[in-house]
PDB file of C-alpha atoms and ligand atoms in Angstrom:
ATOM      1  CA  MET J  21     -24.860  55.646  69.269  1.00  0.00           C
ATOM      2  CA  ALA J  22     -27.992  57.343  71.199  1.00  0.00           C
ATOM      3  CA  PHE J  23     -28.859  61.003  69.191  1.00  0.00           C
ATOM      4  CA  ARG J  24     -29.371  62.887  72.760  1.00  0.00           C
ATOM      5  CA  HIS J  25     -30.563  66.943  70.822  1.00  0.00           C
ATOM      6  CA  LYS J  26     -34.758  67.124  71.669  1.00  0.00           C
ATOM      7  CA  HIS J  27     -34.477  69.756  69.096  1.00  0.00           C
ATOM      8  CA  ILE J  28     -33.168  70.004  65.405  1.00  0.00           C
ATOM      9  CA  LEU J  29     -32.304  73.896  65.904  1.00  0.00           C
ATOM     10  CA  GLY J  30     -28.326  74.083  62.932  1.00  0.00           C
ATOM     11  CA  ILE J  31     -25.841  71.875  62.373  1.00  0.00           C
ATOM     12  CA  GLU J  32     -23.826  74.197  64.804  1.00  0.00           C
ATOM     13  CA  PRO J  33     -24.956  71.775  67.730  1.00  0.00           C
ATOM     14  CA  LEU J  34     -24.668  68.964  66.506  1.00  0.00           C
ATOM     15  CA  SER J  35     -20.137  66.744  66.567  1.00  0.00           C
ATOM     16  CA  ALA J  36     -19.934  64.317  63.625  1.00  0.00           C
ATOM     17  CA  GLU J  37     -20.882  61.673  65.084  1.00  0.00           C
ATOM     18  CA  ASP J  38     -24.727  63.120  65.171  1.00  0.00           C
ATOM     19  CA  ILE J  39     -24.277  64.091  61.264  1.00  0.00           C
ATOM     20  CA  GLN J  40     -22.847  60.495  60.694  1.00  0.00           C
ATOM     21  CA  LEU J  41     -25.894  58.878  62.970  1.00  0.00           C
ATOM     22  CA  ILE J  42     -28.528  61.253  61.184  1.00  0.00           C
ATOM     23  CA  LEU J  43     -26.881  60.123  57.265  1.00  0.00           C
ATOM     24  CA  ASP J  44     -26.918  56.387  58.607  1.00  0.00           C
ATOM     25  CA  THR J  45     -30.155  56.400  59.152  1.00  0.00           C
ATOM     26  CA  ALA J  46     -31.352  58.306  56.702  1.00  0.00           C
ATOM     27  CA  ASP J  47     -29.378  55.924  54.020  1.00  0.00           C
ATOM     28  CA  SER J  48     -31.752  53.073  56.507  1.00  0.00           C
ATOM     29  CA  PHE J  49     -35.549  55.602  55.917  1.00  0.00           C
ATOM     30  CA  LYS J  50     -34.583  56.263  52.131  1.00  0.00           C
ATOM     31  CA  GLU J  51     -35.928  51.981  50.909  1.00  0.00           C
ATOM     32  CA  ILE J  52     -39.067  52.803  52.785  1.00  0.00           C
ATOM     33  CA  ASN J  53     -39.546  54.962  49.805  1.00  0.00           C
ATOM     34  CA  SER J  54     -39.729  53.582  46.943  1.00  0.00           C
ATOM     35  CA  ARG J  55     -41.435  50.019  48.591  1.00  0.00           C
ATOM     36  CA  ASP J  56     -45.607  50.407  46.486  1.00  0.00           C
ATOM     37  CA  ILE J  57     -46.110  50.402  50.339  1.00  0.00           C
ATOM     38  CA  LYS J  58     -44.473  53.967  51.418  1.00  0.00           C
ATOM     39  CA  LYS J  59     -44.969  54.205  54.803  1.00  0.00           C
ATOM     40  CA  VAL J  60     -44.221  52.302  58.378  1.00  0.00           C
ATOM     41  CA  PRO J  61     -45.259  52.467  61.544  1.00  0.00           C
ATOM     42  CA  THR J  62     -42.744  54.565  63.594  1.00  0.00           C
ATOM     43  CA  LEU J  63     -44.838  57.397  64.963  1.00  0.00           C
ATOM     44  CA  ARG J  64     -47.568  55.759  64.412  1.00  0.00           C
ATOM     45  CA  GLY J  65     -49.335  58.325  67.805  1.00  0.00           C
ATOM     46  CA  LYS J  66     -47.285  60.796  67.529  1.00  0.00           C
ATOM     47  CA  THR J  67     -48.626  64.596  66.379  1.00  0.00           C
ATOM     48  CA  ILE J  68     -46.356  67.219  64.049  1.00  0.00           C
ATOM     49  CA  ILE J  69     -47.323  70.944  63.461  1.00  0.00           C
ATOM     50  CA  ASN J  70     -45.713  71.704  60.236  1.00  0.00           C
ATOM     51  CA  ALA J  71     -46.014  76.313  60.701  1.00  0.00           C
ATOM     52  CA  PHE J  72     -45.040  77.949  57.943  1.00  0.00           C
ATOM     53  CA  PHE J  73     -44.210  81.797  58.030  1.00  0.00           C
ATOM     54  CA  GLU J  74     -42.417  81.314  54.415  1.00  0.00           C
ATOM     55  CA  ALA J  75     -42.648  80.124  51.494  1.00  0.00           C
ATOM     56  CA  SER J  76     -41.701  76.860  50.436  1.00  0.00           C
ATOM     57  CA  THR J  77     -42.294  73.637  48.027  1.00  0.00           C
ATOM     58  CA  ARG J  78     -39.383  70.984  48.590  1.00  0.00           C
ATOM     59  CA  THR J  79     -38.965  71.718  52.048  1.00  0.00           C
ATOM     60  CA  ARG J  80     -42.769  71.881  53.356  1.00  0.00           C
ATOM     61  CA  LEU J  81     -43.755  68.910  51.509  1.00  0.00           C
ATOM     62  CA  SER J  82     -41.380  66.460  52.399  1.00  0.00           C
ATOM     63  CA  PHE J  83     -41.733  67.776  55.902  1.00  0.00           C
ATOM     64  CA  GLU J  84     -45.210  66.609  55.224  1.00  0.00           C
ATOM     65  CA  ILE J  85     -44.794  63.829  53.185  1.00  0.00           C
ATOM     66  CA  ALA J  86     -41.887  61.955  55.991  1.00  0.00           C
ATOM     67  CA  GLY J  87     -44.021  62.640  58.638  1.00  0.00           C
ATOM     68  CA  LYS J  88     -46.568  60.349  57.165  1.00  0.00           C
ATOM     69  CA  ARG J  89     -44.892  58.023  55.740  1.00  0.00           C
ATOM     70  CA  LEU J  90     -43.253  57.540  59.160  1.00  0.00           C
ATOM     71  CA  SER J  91     -47.115  57.013  60.003  1.00  0.00           C
ATOM     72  CA  ALA J  92     -46.740  59.806  61.416  1.00  0.00           C
ATOM     73  CA  ASP J  93     -50.287  62.945  61.910  1.00  0.00           C
ATOM     74  CA  THR J  94     -49.310  66.171  60.645  1.00  0.00           C
ATOM     75  CA  VAL J  95     -51.120  68.940  60.233  1.00  0.00           C
ATOM     76  CA  ASN J  96     -49.501  72.450  58.411  1.00  0.00           C
ATOM     77  CA  ILE J  97     -50.736  75.176  59.143  1.00  0.00           C
ATOM     78  CA  SER J  98     -49.084  79.219  57.015  1.00  0.00           C
ATOM     79  CA  GLY J  99     -48.601  81.898  57.976  1.00  0.00           C
ATOM     80  CA  SER J 100     -51.045  83.826  55.758  1.00  0.00           C
ATOM     81  CA  THR J 101     -53.844  81.462  56.991  1.00  0.00           C
ATOM     82  CA  SER J 102     -52.719  81.471  60.597  1.00  0.00           C
ATOM     83  CA  SER J 103     -53.288  83.790  63.247  1.00  0.00           C
ATOM     84  CA  VAL J 104     -50.575  85.397  62.288  1.00  0.00           C
ATOM     85  CA  VAL J 105     -52.273  87.559  60.301  1.00  0.00           C
ATOM     86  CA  LYS J 106     -54.329  89.074  62.790  1.00  0.00           C
ATOM     87  CA  GLY J 107     -51.085  90.643  64.613  1.00  0.00           C
ATOM     88  CA  GLU J 108     -50.949  87.723  67.034  1.00  0.00           C
ATOM     89  CA  THR J 109     -47.687  87.121  68.289  1.00  0.00           C
ATOM     90  CA  LEU J 110     -44.954  84.238  66.936  1.00  0.00           C
ATOM     91  CA  GLU J 111     -44.703  82.912  71.210  1.00  0.00           C
ATOM     92  CA  ASP J 112     -48.721  82.890  71.070  1.00  0.00           C
ATOM     93  CA  THR J 113     -49.063  81.132  68.393  1.00  0.00           C
ATOM     94  CA  ALA J 114     -46.477  78.419  69.020  1.00  0.00           C
ATOM     95  CA  ARG J 115     -48.265  78.268  73.259  1.00  0.00           C
ATOM     96  CA  ASN J 116     -52.033  77.592  71.612  1.00  0.00           C
ATOM     97  CA  ILE J 117     -50.670  75.127  69.140  1.00  0.00           C
ATOM     98  CA  GLU J 118     -49.148  72.975  72.274  1.00  0.00           C
ATOM     99  CA  ALA J 119     -52.087  73.384  73.783  1.00  0.00           C
ATOM    100  CA  MET J 120     -53.071  71.494  71.643  1.00  0.00           C
ATOM    101  CA  SER J 121     -49.986  68.365  72.548  1.00  0.00           C
ATOM    102  CA  PRO J 122     -48.329  67.922  69.796  1.00  0.00           C
ATOM    103  CA  ASP J 123     -45.150  66.218  69.920  1.00  0.00           C
ATOM    104  CA  ILE J 124     -42.569  68.377  66.800  1.00  0.00           C
ATOM    105  CA  ILE J 125     -42.894  72.008  65.126  1.00  0.00           C
ATOM    106  CA  VAL J 126     -41.506  71.867  62.457  1.00  0.00           C
ATOM    107  CA  ILE J 127     -40.809  75.500  61.450  1.00  0.00           C
ATOM    108  CA  ARG J 128     -39.688  77.824  58.244  1.00  0.00           C
ATOM    109  CA  HIS J 129     -39.612  82.158  59.510  1.00  0.00           C
ATOM    110  CA  GLY J 130     -38.060  85.060  58.250  1.00  0.00           C
ATOM    111  CA  HIS J 131     -36.272  85.570  61.409  1.00  0.00           C
ATOM    112  CA  SER J 132     -33.038  84.308  62.596  1.00  0.00           C
ATOM    113  CA  GLY J 133     -33.118  82.123  66.107  1.00  0.00           C
ATOM    114  CA  ALA J 134     -37.076  82.024  65.270  1.00  0.00           C
ATOM    115  CA  PRO J 135     -36.698  78.258  66.434  1.00  0.00           C
ATOM    116  CA  HIS J 136     -35.267  78.921  69.079  1.00  0.00           C
ATOM    117  CA  TYR J 137     -36.875  81.518  70.508  1.00  0.00           C
ATOM    118  CA  LEU J 138     -39.973  79.029  70.197  1.00  0.00           C
ATOM    119  CA  ALA J 139     -37.666  75.849  71.680  1.00  0.00           C
ATOM    120  CA  ASP J 140     -37.611  78.107  75.086  1.00  0.00           C
ATOM    121  CA  ARG J 141     -40.770  78.500  75.210  1.00  0.00           C
ATOM    122  CA  VAL J 142     -42.202  75.541  73.987  1.00  0.00           C
ATOM    123  CA  GLY J 143     -42.235  71.710  76.037  1.00  0.00           C
ATOM    124  CA  CYS J 144     -42.448  69.686  72.483  1.00  0.00           C
ATOM    125  CA  SER J 145     -39.243  69.252  70.050  1.00  0.00           C
ATOM    126  CA  ILE J 146     -38.213  71.797  67.892  1.00  0.00           C
ATOM    127  CA  VAL J 147     -37.604  71.172  64.550  1.00  0.00           C
ATOM    128  CA  ASN J 148     -35.673  74.397  62.435  1.00  0.00           C
ATOM    129  CA  ALA J 149     -36.777  74.304  58.498  1.00  0.00           C
ATOM    130  CA  GLY J 150     -35.163  77.148  58.316  1.00  0.00           C
ATOM    131  CA  ASP J 151     -34.734  80.687  60.078  1.00  0.00           C
ATOM    132  CA  GLY J 152     -34.186  83.894  58.193  1.00  0.00           C
ATOM    133  CA  ALA J 153     -30.141  84.251  56.587  1.00  0.00           C
ATOM    134  CA  HIS J 154     -28.985  81.979  60.317  1.00  0.00           C
ATOM    135  CA  GLU J 155     -29.644  78.747  58.897  1.00  0.00           C
ATOM    136  CA  HIS J 156     -31.379  75.969  57.208  1.00  0.00           C
ATOM    137  CA  PRO J 157     -29.786  72.434  59.145  1.00  0.00           C
ATOM    138  CA  SER J 158     -32.208  70.005  57.051  1.00  0.00           C
ATOM    139  CA  GLN J 159     -30.839  70.783  53.570  1.00  0.00           C
ATOM    140  CA  ALA J 160     -27.288  70.958  54.035  1.00  0.00           C
ATOM    141  CA  LEU J 161     -27.962  67.412  55.491  1.00  0.00           C
ATOM    142  CA  LEU J 162     -29.178  66.530  52.437  1.00  0.00           C
ATOM    143  CA  ASP J 163     -26.655  68.083  50.618  1.00  0.00           C
ATOM    144  CA  LEU J 164     -24.369  65.527  52.712  1.00  0.00           C
ATOM    145  CA  MET J 165     -26.843  63.044  52.058  1.00  0.00           C
ATOM    146  CA  THR J 166     -26.644  62.872  47.831  1.00  0.00           C
ATOM    147  CA  ILE J 167     -22.709  64.274  48.466  1.00  0.00           C
ATOM    148  CA  ARG J 168     -22.140  61.065  50.516  1.00  0.00           C
ATOM    149  CA  GLU J 169     -24.541  58.898  47.256  1.00  0.00           C
ATOM    150  CA  HIS J 170     -22.121  60.003  44.532  1.00  0.00           C
ATOM    151  CA  LYS J 171     -19.101  60.504  45.598  1.00  0.00           C
ATOM    152  CA  GLY J 172     -18.660  57.466  49.124  1.00  0.00           C
ATOM    153  CA  THR J 173     -17.900  59.911  50.660  1.00  0.00           C
ATOM    154  CA  LEU J 174     -17.593  63.284  52.950  1.00  0.00           C
ATOM    155  CA  LYS J 175     -13.153  63.190  54.043  1.00  0.00           C
ATOM    156  CA  GLY J 176     -10.665  65.280  51.686  1.00  0.00           C
ATOM    157  CA  LEU J 177     -13.491  66.556  48.616  1.00  0.00           C
ATOM    158  CA  GLU J 178     -13.228  69.913  47.877  1.00  0.00           C
ATOM    159  CA  VAL J 179     -16.437  71.946  47.554  1.00  0.00           C
ATOM    160  CA  ALA J 180     -17.311  74.896  45.949  1.00  0.00           C
ATOM    161  CA  ILE J 181     -19.924  76.634  47.078  1.00  0.00           C
ATOM    162  CA  VAL J 182     -21.327  80.091  45.176  1.00  0.00           C
ATOM    163  CA  GLY J 183     -23.449  82.675  44.273  1.00  0.00           C
ATOM    164  CA  ASP J 184     -25.448  85.016  47.645  1.00  0.00           C
ATOM    165  CA  ILE J 185     -23.538  84.112  51.327  1.00  0.00           C
ATOM    166  CA  THR J 186     -24.164  86.388  53.362  1.00  0.00           C
ATOM    167  CA  HIS J 187     -28.223  86.057  52.414  1.00  0.00           C
ATOM    168  CA  SER J 188     -27.681  81.648  52.781  1.00  0.00           C
ATOM    169  CA  ARG J 189     -29.316  80.354  55.532  1.00  0.00           C
ATOM    170  CA  VAL J 190     -28.326  76.842  52.948  1.00  0.00           C
ATOM    171  CA  VAL J 191     -24.253  77.806  53.375  1.00  0.00           C
ATOM    172  CA  ARG J 192     -24.024  77.880  57.013  1.00  0.00           C
ATOM    173  CA  SER J 193     -24.789  74.915  57.658  1.00  0.00           C
ATOM    174  CA  ASN J 194     -23.336  73.260  54.693  1.00  0.00           C
ATOM    175  CA  ILE J 195     -20.201  74.979  56.095  1.00  0.00           C
ATOM    176  CA  TYR J 196     -20.786  73.642  59.598  1.00  0.00           C
ATOM    177  CA  ALA J 197     -21.722  69.971  58.831  1.00  0.00           C
ATOM    178  CA  LEU J 198     -19.434  70.202  55.344  1.00  0.00           C
ATOM    179  CA  THR J 199     -15.992  71.444  57.448  1.00  0.00           C
ATOM    180  CA  ARG J 200     -17.504  68.762  60.242  1.00  0.00           C
ATOM    181  CA  MET J 201     -17.285  65.870  58.027  1.00  0.00           C
ATOM    182  CA  GLY J 202     -14.036  66.174  56.272  1.00  0.00           C
ATOM    183  CA  ALA J 203     -14.815  68.000  53.765  1.00  0.00           C
ATOM    184  CA  ASN J 204     -12.299  71.462  52.878  1.00  0.00           C
ATOM    185  CA  VAL J 205     -14.984  74.155  51.405  1.00  0.00           C
ATOM    186  CA  ARG J 206     -14.470  77.077  49.405  1.00  0.00           C
ATOM    187  CA  LEU J 207     -16.200  79.881  49.603  1.00  0.00           C
ATOM    188  CA  ALA J 208     -17.205  82.202  46.007  1.00  0.00           C
ATOM    189  CA  GLY J 209     -19.523  85.445  45.195  1.00  0.00           C
ATOM    190  CA  PRO J 210     -18.616  89.293  44.591  1.00  0.00           C
ATOM    191  CA  GLY J 211     -17.679  90.947  47.083  1.00  0.00           C
ATOM    192  CA  THR J 212     -21.083  92.515  48.765  1.00  0.00           C
ATOM    193  CA  MET J 213     -22.084  89.215  48.962  1.00  0.00           C
ATOM    194  CA  VAL J 214     -19.797  87.140  51.133  1.00  0.00           C
ATOM    195  CA  PRO J 215     -19.950  88.353  54.163  1.00  0.00           C
ATOM    196  CA  PRO J 216     -16.019  90.169  56.255  1.00  0.00           C
ATOM    197  CA  GLY J 217     -14.865  86.583  58.526  1.00  0.00           C
ATOM    198  CA  ILE J 218     -17.175  84.053  57.298  1.00  0.00           C
ATOM    199  CA  GLU J 219     -13.735  81.501  56.307  1.00  0.00           C
ATOM    200  CA  ARG J 220     -14.369  82.025  60.872  1.00  0.00           C
ATOM    201  CA  LEU J 221     -17.520  79.937  60.452  1.00  0.00           C
ATOM    202  CA  GLY J 222     -15.152  76.847  59.652  1.00  0.00           C
ATOM    203  CA  ASN J 223     -12.180  76.104  58.339  1.00  0.00           C
ATOM    204  CA  VAL J 224     -13.028  76.820  54.468  1.00  0.00           C
ATOM    205  CA  SER J 225     -11.378  79.789  51.576  1.00  0.00           C
ATOM    206  CA  VAL J 226     -12.911  83.260  49.918  1.00  0.00           C
ATOM    207  CA  PHE J 227     -12.419  84.228  46.168  1.00  0.00           C
ATOM    208  CA  HIS J 228     -13.627  86.711  44.137  1.00  0.00           C
ATOM    209  CA  ASP J 229     -13.302  84.807  41.344  1.00  0.00           C
ATOM    210  CA  LEU J 230     -15.383  81.203  40.487  1.00  0.00           C
ATOM    211  CA  ARG J 231     -13.109  80.117  37.659  1.00  0.00           C
ATOM    212  CA  ASP J 232     -10.451  80.180  40.868  1.00  0.00           C
ATOM    213  CA  ALA J 233     -13.592  78.449  43.402  1.00  0.00           C
ATOM    214  CA  ILE J 234     -14.641  75.206  40.971  1.00  0.00           C
ATOM    215  CA  GLN J 235     -11.161  75.073  39.759  1.00  0.00           C
ATOM    216  CA  ASP J 236     -10.288  71.198  40.157  1.00  0.00           C
ATOM    217  CA  ALA J 237     -13.434  70.656  42.781  1.00  0.00           C
ATOM    218  CA  ASP J 238     -15.515  67.200  43.264  1.00  0.00           C
ATOM    219  CA  VAL J 239     -18.572  69.382  44.126  1.00  0.00           C
ATOM    220  CA  VAL J 240     -20.597  72.382  42.881  1.00  0.00           C
ATOM    221  CA  MET J 241     -23.414  74.524  44.486  1.00  0.00           C
ATOM    222  CA  MET J 242     -24.468  77.315  43.384  1.00  0.00           C
ATOM    223  CA  LEU J 243     -26.624  79.390  45.326  1.00  0.00           C
ATOM    224  CA  ARG J 244     -29.663  81.257  44.498  1.00  0.00           C
ATOM    225  CA  ILE J 245     -29.386  85.024  44.105  1.00  0.00           C
ATOM    226  CA  GLN J 246     -32.395  85.864  46.579  1.00  0.00           C
ATOM    227  CA  MET J 247     -34.084  88.968  45.159  1.00  0.00           C
ATOM    228  CA  GLU J 248     -36.741  88.984  47.705  1.00  0.00           C
ATOM    229  CA  ARG J 249     -33.572  89.968  49.907  1.00  0.00           C
ATOM    230  CA  GLN J 250     -31.591  92.098  48.086  1.00  0.00           C
ATOM    231  CA  SER J 251     -31.049  95.437  47.830  1.00  0.00           C
ATOM    232  CA  LYS J 252     -30.066  97.751  44.313  1.00  0.00           C
ATOM    233  CA  THR J 253     -25.952  97.619  46.130  1.00  0.00           C
ATOM    234  CA  LEU J 254     -25.653  94.435  45.736  1.00  0.00           C
ATOM    235  CA  LEU J 255     -26.195  94.026  42.585  1.00  0.00           C
ATOM    236  CA  PRO J 256     -26.461  95.854  39.835  1.00  0.00           C
ATOM    237  CA  SER J 257     -27.551  94.120  37.286  1.00  0.00           C
ATOM    238  CA  LEU J 258     -28.645  89.649  37.029  1.00  0.00           C
ATOM    239  CA  ARG J 259     -26.566  89.594  33.426  1.00  0.00           C
ATOM    240  CA  GLU J 260     -23.476  91.006  34.557  1.00  0.00           C
ATOM    241  CA  TYR J 261     -24.222  88.667  37.910  1.00  0.00           C
ATOM    242  CA  ALA J 262     -24.798  85.596  35.387  1.00  0.00           C
ATOM    243  CA  ARG J 263     -21.577  87.012  33.001  1.00  0.00           C
ATOM    244  CA  PHE J 264     -19.091  86.513  36.103  1.00  0.00           C
ATOM    245  CA  TYR J 265     -20.679  84.372  38.308  1.00  0.00           C
ATOM    246  CA  GLY J 266     -23.145  81.969  36.388  1.00  0.00           C
ATOM    247  CA  LEU J 267     -22.028  78.420  36.314  1.00  0.00           C
ATOM    248  CA  ASN J 268     -22.188  77.510  32.354  1.00  0.00           C
ATOM    249  CA  PRO J 269     -21.241  74.195  30.765  1.00  0.00           C
ATOM    250  CA  LEU J 270     -17.901  76.185  29.788  1.00  0.00           C
ATOM    251  CA  ASN J 271     -16.340  76.966  33.787  1.00  0.00           C
ATOM    252  CA  LEU J 272     -18.692  73.971  34.570  1.00  0.00           C
ATOM    253  CA  THR J 273     -15.107  72.353  32.501  1.00  0.00           C
ATOM    254  CA  LEU J 274     -13.212  73.755  35.144  1.00  0.00           C
ATOM    255  CA  ALA J 275     -14.359  70.829  38.405  1.00  0.00           C
ATOM    256  CA  LYS J 276     -12.953  68.219  38.081  1.00  0.00           C
ATOM    257  CA  PRO J 277     -14.757  65.552  35.055  1.00  0.00           C
ATOM    258  CA  ASP J 278     -16.795  63.591  37.496  1.00  0.00           C
ATOM    259  CA  ALA J 279     -17.919  67.318  39.263  1.00  0.00           C
ATOM    260  CA  ILE J 280     -21.811  66.966  40.503  1.00  0.00           C
ATOM    261  CA  VAL J 281     -23.217  69.963  40.457  1.00  0.00           C
ATOM    262  CA  MET J 282     -26.144  70.877  43.334  1.00  0.00           C
ATOM    263  CA  HIS J 283     -28.413  73.103  43.893  1.00  0.00           C
ATOM    264  CA  PRO J 284     -31.103  73.099  46.767  1.00  0.00           C
ATOM    265  CA  GLY J 285     -34.044  74.938  44.673  1.00  0.00           C
ATOM    266  CA  PRO J 286     -35.520  77.097  43.757  1.00  0.00           C
ATOM    267  CA  MET J 287     -33.552  77.267  40.582  1.00  0.00           C
ATOM    268  CA  ASN J 288     -32.631  81.663  39.076  1.00  0.00           C
ATOM    269  CA  ARG J 289     -32.242  79.321  35.562  1.00  0.00           C
ATOM    270  CA  GLY J 290     -29.466  81.656  33.095  1.00  0.00           C
ATOM    271  CA  VAL J 291     -28.704  84.055  36.068  1.00  0.00           C
ATOM    272  CA  GLU J 292     -26.195  81.536  39.049  1.00  0.00           C
ATOM    273  CA  ILE J 293     -27.196  78.517  36.678  1.00  0.00           C
ATOM    274  CA  SER J 294     -27.567  77.832  33.204  1.00  0.00           C
ATOM    275  CA  SER J 295     -30.382  75.242  31.549  1.00  0.00           C
ATOM    276  CA  TYR J 296     -28.301  73.321  29.716  1.00  0.00           C
ATOM    277  CA  VAL J 297     -26.003  72.514  33.453  1.00  0.00           C
ATOM    278  CA  ALA J 298     -28.691  73.061  35.643  1.00  0.00           C
ATOM    279  CA  ASP J 299     -30.469  69.147  33.259  1.00  0.00           C
ATOM    280  CA  GLY J 300     -27.019  67.964  32.350  1.00  0.00           C
ATOM    281  CA  PRO J 301     -25.527  64.828  33.120  1.00  0.00           C
ATOM    282  CA  GLN J 302     -23.735  66.340  36.228  1.00  0.00           C
ATOM    283  CA  ASN J 303     -26.704  67.271  38.294  1.00  0.00           C
ATOM    284  CA  VAL J 304     -27.927  66.015  40.690  1.00  0.00           C
ATOM    285  CA  ILE J 305     -30.719  68.597  41.922  1.00  0.00           C
ATOM    286  CA  LEU J 306     -33.904  65.884  42.072  1.00  0.00           C
ATOM    287  CA  ASN J 307     -30.843  63.374  44.103  1.00  0.00           C
ATOM    288  CA  GLN J 308     -30.637  66.275  46.556  1.00  0.00           C
ATOM    289  CA  VAL J 309     -35.082  66.956  46.535  1.00  0.00           C
ATOM    290  CA  GLU J 310     -35.359  62.631  46.490  1.00  0.00           C
ATOM    291  CA  ASN J 311     -33.068  62.593  49.838  1.00  0.00           C
ATOM    292  CA  GLY J 312     -34.976  65.287  51.381  1.00  0.00           C
ATOM    293  CA  VAL J 313     -37.541  62.983  51.970  1.00  0.00           C
ATOM    294  CA  ALA J 314     -35.430  60.511  53.494  1.00  0.00           C
ATOM    295  CA  VAL J 315     -33.856  62.819  56.017  1.00  0.00           C
ATOM    296  CA  ARG J 316     -36.625  64.447  57.080  1.00  0.00           C
ATOM    297  CA  MET J 317     -38.037  61.068  58.039  1.00  0.00           C
ATOM    298  CA  ALA J 318     -34.359  60.315  60.375  1.00  0.00           C
ATOM    299  CA  LEU J 319     -34.962  63.954  61.320  1.00  0.00           C
ATOM    300  CA  LEU J 320     -38.194  63.002  63.159  1.00  0.00           C
ATOM    301  CA  TYR J 321     -37.274  59.244  63.960  1.00  0.00           C
ATOM    302  CA  LEU J 322     -34.159  60.990  66.388  1.00  0.00           C
ATOM    303  CA  VAL J 323     -35.767  64.024  67.804  1.00  0.00           C
ATOM    304  CA  SER J 324     -38.656  62.251  69.202  1.00  0.00           C
ATOM    305  CA  GLY J 325     -37.102  58.856  70.764  1.00  0.00           C
ATOM    306  CA  VAL J 326     -35.128  61.554  73.130  1.00  0.00           C
ATOM    307  CA  ASP J 327     -35.249  60.084  76.695  1.00  0.00           C
ATOM    308  CA  SER J 328     -32.839  61.595  78.007  1.00  0.00           C
ATOM    309  CA  MET J 329     -32.702  65.312  76.487  1.00  0.00           C
ATOM    310  CA  GLN J 330     -29.468  67.778  76.011  1.00  0.00           C
ATOM    311  CA  ASP J 331     -30.856  71.369  74.682  1.00  0.00           C
ATOM    312  CA  GLN J 332     -29.137  72.580  71.972  1.00  0.00           C
TER     313      GLN J 332
HETATM  314  N1  LIG T  24     -34.166  74.068  49.283  1.00  0.00           N
HETATM  315  C1  LIG T  24     -35.288  74.859  49.922  1.00  0.00           C
HETATM  316  O1  LIG T  24     -35.362  75.086  50.486  1.00  0.00           O
HETATM  317  O2  LIG T  24     -36.776  74.907  49.035  1.00  0.00           O
HETATM  318  P1  LIG T  24     -37.981  75.802  49.583  1.00  0.00           P
HETATM  319  O3  LIG T  24     -37.479  77.142  49.438  1.00  0.00           O
HETATM  320  O4  LIG T  24     -39.095  75.708  48.725  1.00  0.00           O
HETATM  321  O5  LIG T  24     -38.054  74.461  50.909  1.00  0.00           O
END
């Protein structure tokens, strides 16, 4: 099957077949990352700009490593070291980047829709590396790859996602991706952190008690409390949050005995997840990071191979 998307702006426009193709391509690229010489010529001659206007460790590094392992020329700019600090608009910044003829711009931006805005205005491919509270497609894809590796399938799994649902772009992308691949999604968080109508994004159930959400779950995915996006009214205290919504060895026993524990990072240890769980035998958190490189190699490869374009 051919991949017919010029951009990766989110999971929402992708079909189950698209997701399957990305995951299968990532599986085939993963082996390269354990070779002595971790480089193939697949994207030789291509130029990839990683434009990160928000902080990132995992996503920025793994997109850069992914590009380099495919032999692309990768260049990074950040908001704080670009002329954005002198007042240049996003559109002007993008047009100036485009004048240097990149093939792909990978963008993380604090505003939801920034990658879509660029995709309408520049000629190269745009890959969304996280936009505001909207989507984080590559994170959801690496999450699915990790679940599939550990569980053998996605279909029929019970996946509990717990935390700050309102501010999480990871949860939106995961709802689209998991439900499209046949998993059942349960969301849990305090009433102030679960937006009304979230069920409409896919076939999901909403809980306000962590214990109900993780009962007999196959996968427990904890979300970061996003301190930078909180107001005091949403979160009375971190201690109270940890007491009712933090994952610890005791409440984890409610999930299936072979349940895996996931977190997109960065973690607030002692808040949404205890160190006993984060470092415990059921955690697959560093597998997620490892798979992030393979998934991003697959995305860069697939968008660069487009010859008949179906814009999202
Ligand atoms: N999961 C994730 O997006 O991490 P970074 O913010 O470090 O990229």
